[in-house]
PDB file of C-alpha atoms in Angstrom:
ATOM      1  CA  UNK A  39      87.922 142.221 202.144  1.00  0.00           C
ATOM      2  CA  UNK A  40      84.686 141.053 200.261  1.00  0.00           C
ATOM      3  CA  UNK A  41      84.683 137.927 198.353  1.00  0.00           C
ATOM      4  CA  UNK A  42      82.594 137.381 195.088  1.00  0.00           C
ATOM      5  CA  UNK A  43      80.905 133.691 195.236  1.00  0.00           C
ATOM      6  CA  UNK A  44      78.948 132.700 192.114  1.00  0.00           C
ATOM      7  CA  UNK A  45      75.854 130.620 192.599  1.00  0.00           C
ATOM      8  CA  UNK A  46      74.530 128.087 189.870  1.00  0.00           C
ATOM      9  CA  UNK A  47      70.626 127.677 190.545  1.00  0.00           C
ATOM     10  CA  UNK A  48      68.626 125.179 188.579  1.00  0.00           C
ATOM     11  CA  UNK A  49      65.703 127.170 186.497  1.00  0.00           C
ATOM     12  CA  UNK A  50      63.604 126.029 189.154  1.00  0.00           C
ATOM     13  CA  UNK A  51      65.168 127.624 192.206  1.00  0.00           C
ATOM     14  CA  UNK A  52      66.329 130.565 190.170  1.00  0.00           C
ATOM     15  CA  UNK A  53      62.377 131.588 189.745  1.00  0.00           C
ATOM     16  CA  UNK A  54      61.442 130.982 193.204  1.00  0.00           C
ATOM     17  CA  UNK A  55      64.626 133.532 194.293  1.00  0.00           C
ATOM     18  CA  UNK A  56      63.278 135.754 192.250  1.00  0.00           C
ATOM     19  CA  UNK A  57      59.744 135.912 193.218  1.00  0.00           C
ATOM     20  CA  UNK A  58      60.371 136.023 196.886  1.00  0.00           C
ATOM     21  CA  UNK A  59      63.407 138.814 195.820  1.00  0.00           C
ATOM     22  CA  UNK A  60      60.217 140.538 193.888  1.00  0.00           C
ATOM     23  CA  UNK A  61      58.028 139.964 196.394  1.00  0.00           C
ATOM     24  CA  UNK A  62      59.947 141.701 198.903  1.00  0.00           C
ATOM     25  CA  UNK A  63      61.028 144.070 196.831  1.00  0.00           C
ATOM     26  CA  UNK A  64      64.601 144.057 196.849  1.00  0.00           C
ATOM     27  CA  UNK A  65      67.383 142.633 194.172  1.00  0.00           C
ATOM     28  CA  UNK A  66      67.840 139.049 193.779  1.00  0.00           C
ATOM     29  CA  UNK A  67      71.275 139.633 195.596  1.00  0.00           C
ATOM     30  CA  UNK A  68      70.497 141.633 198.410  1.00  0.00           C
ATOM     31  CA  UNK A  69      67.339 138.523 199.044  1.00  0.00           C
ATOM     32  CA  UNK A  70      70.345 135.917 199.126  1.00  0.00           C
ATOM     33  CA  UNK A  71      72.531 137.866 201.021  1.00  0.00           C
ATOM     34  CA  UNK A  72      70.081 138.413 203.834  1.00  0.00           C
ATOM     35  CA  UNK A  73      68.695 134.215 203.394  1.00  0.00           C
ATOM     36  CA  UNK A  74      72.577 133.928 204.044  1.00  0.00           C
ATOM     37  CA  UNK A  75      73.173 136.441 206.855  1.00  0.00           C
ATOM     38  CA  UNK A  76      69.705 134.546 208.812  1.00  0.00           C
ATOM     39  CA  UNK A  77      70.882 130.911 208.406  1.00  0.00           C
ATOM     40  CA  UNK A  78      74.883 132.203 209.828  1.00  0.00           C
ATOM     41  CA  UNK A  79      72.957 134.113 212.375  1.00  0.00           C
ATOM     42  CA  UNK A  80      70.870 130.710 213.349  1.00  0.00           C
ATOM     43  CA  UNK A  81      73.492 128.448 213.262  1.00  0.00           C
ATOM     44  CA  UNK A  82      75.395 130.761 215.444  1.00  0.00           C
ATOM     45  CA  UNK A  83      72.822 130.811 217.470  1.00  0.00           C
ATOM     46  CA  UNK A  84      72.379 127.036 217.763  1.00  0.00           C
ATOM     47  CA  UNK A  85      76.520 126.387 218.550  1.00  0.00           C
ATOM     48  CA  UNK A  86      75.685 129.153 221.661  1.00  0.00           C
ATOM     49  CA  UNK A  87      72.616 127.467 222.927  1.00  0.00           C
ATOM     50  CA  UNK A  88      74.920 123.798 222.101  1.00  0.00           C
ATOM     51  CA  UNK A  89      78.264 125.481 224.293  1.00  0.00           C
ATOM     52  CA  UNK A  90      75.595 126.739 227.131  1.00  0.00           C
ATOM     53  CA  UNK A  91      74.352 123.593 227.373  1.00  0.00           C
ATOM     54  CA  UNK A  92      77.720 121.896 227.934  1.00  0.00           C
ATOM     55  CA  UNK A  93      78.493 123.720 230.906  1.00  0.00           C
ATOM     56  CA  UNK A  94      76.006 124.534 233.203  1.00  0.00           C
ATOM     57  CA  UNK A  95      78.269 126.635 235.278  1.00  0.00           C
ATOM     58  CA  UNK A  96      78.804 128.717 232.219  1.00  0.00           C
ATOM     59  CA  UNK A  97      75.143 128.599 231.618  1.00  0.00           C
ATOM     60  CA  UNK A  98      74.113 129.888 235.044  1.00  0.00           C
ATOM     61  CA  UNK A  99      77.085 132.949 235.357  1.00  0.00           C
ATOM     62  CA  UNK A 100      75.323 134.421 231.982  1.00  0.00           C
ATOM     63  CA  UNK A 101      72.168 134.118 233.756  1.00  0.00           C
ATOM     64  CA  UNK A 102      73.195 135.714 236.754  1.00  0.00           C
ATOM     65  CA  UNK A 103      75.041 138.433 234.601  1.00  0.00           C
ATOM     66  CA  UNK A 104      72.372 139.091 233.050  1.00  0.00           C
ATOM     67  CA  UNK A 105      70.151 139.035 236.407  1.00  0.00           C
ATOM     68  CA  UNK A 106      72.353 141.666 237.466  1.00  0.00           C
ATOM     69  CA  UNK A 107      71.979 144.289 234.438  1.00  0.00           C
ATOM     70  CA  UNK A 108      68.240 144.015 234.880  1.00  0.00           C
ATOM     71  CA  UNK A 109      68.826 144.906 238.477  1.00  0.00           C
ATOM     72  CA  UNK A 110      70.672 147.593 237.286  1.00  0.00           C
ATOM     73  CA  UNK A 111      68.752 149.163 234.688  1.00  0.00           C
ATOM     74  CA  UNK A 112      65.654 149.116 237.433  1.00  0.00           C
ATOM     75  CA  UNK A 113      68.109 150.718 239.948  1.00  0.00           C
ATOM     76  CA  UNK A 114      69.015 153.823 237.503  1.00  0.00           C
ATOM     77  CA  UNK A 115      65.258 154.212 236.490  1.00  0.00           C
ATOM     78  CA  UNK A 116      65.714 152.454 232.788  1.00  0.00           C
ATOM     79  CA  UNK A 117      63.528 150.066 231.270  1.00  0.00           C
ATOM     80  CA  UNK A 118      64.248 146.522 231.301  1.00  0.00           C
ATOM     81  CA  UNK A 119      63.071 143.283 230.128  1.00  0.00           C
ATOM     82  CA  UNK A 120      60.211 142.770 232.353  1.00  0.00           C
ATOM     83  CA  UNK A 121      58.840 146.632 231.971  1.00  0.00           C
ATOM     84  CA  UNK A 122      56.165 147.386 229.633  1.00  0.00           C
ATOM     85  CA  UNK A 123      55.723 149.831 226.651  1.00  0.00           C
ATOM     86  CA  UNK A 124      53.090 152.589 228.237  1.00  0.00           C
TER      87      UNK A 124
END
């Protein structure tokens, strides 16, 4: 279910939303939204990194995981991390 949240901006920020909204040419909304989606995405991102961190063990089976789906991808001819574009 979406949620409606109203913002109050001083006349300050208000103008600067709506230059960089103009700027990339896209609503003042749809600019916020995606401002909003990037800073849930890096905070995310930081509480992963934070929980890796914490555990080493945790830290070193997602590295061997992911050690092994490279070896995979090699093994069934598919490009992986280390291949370049031609």
């Amino acid at each position: 279910m979406s949620r409606t949240i109203t913002l109050r901006l001083s006349d300050e920020a208000y103008e600067s939303v709506r230059r960089y909204a103009e700027a990339d040419r896209t609503s003042m909304n749809a600019w916020i939204e995606g401002v909003l989606d990037a800073e849930d995405m890096r905070r995310r991102c930081a509480a992963h990194g934070a929980w890796l961190r914490a555990d080493p063990a945790v830290a070193q089976a997602a590295l061997a995981f992911g050690e092994a789906n490279q070896q995979d991808l090699a093994a069934t001819g598919h490009p992986g991390l280390t291949d370049t574009a031609p």
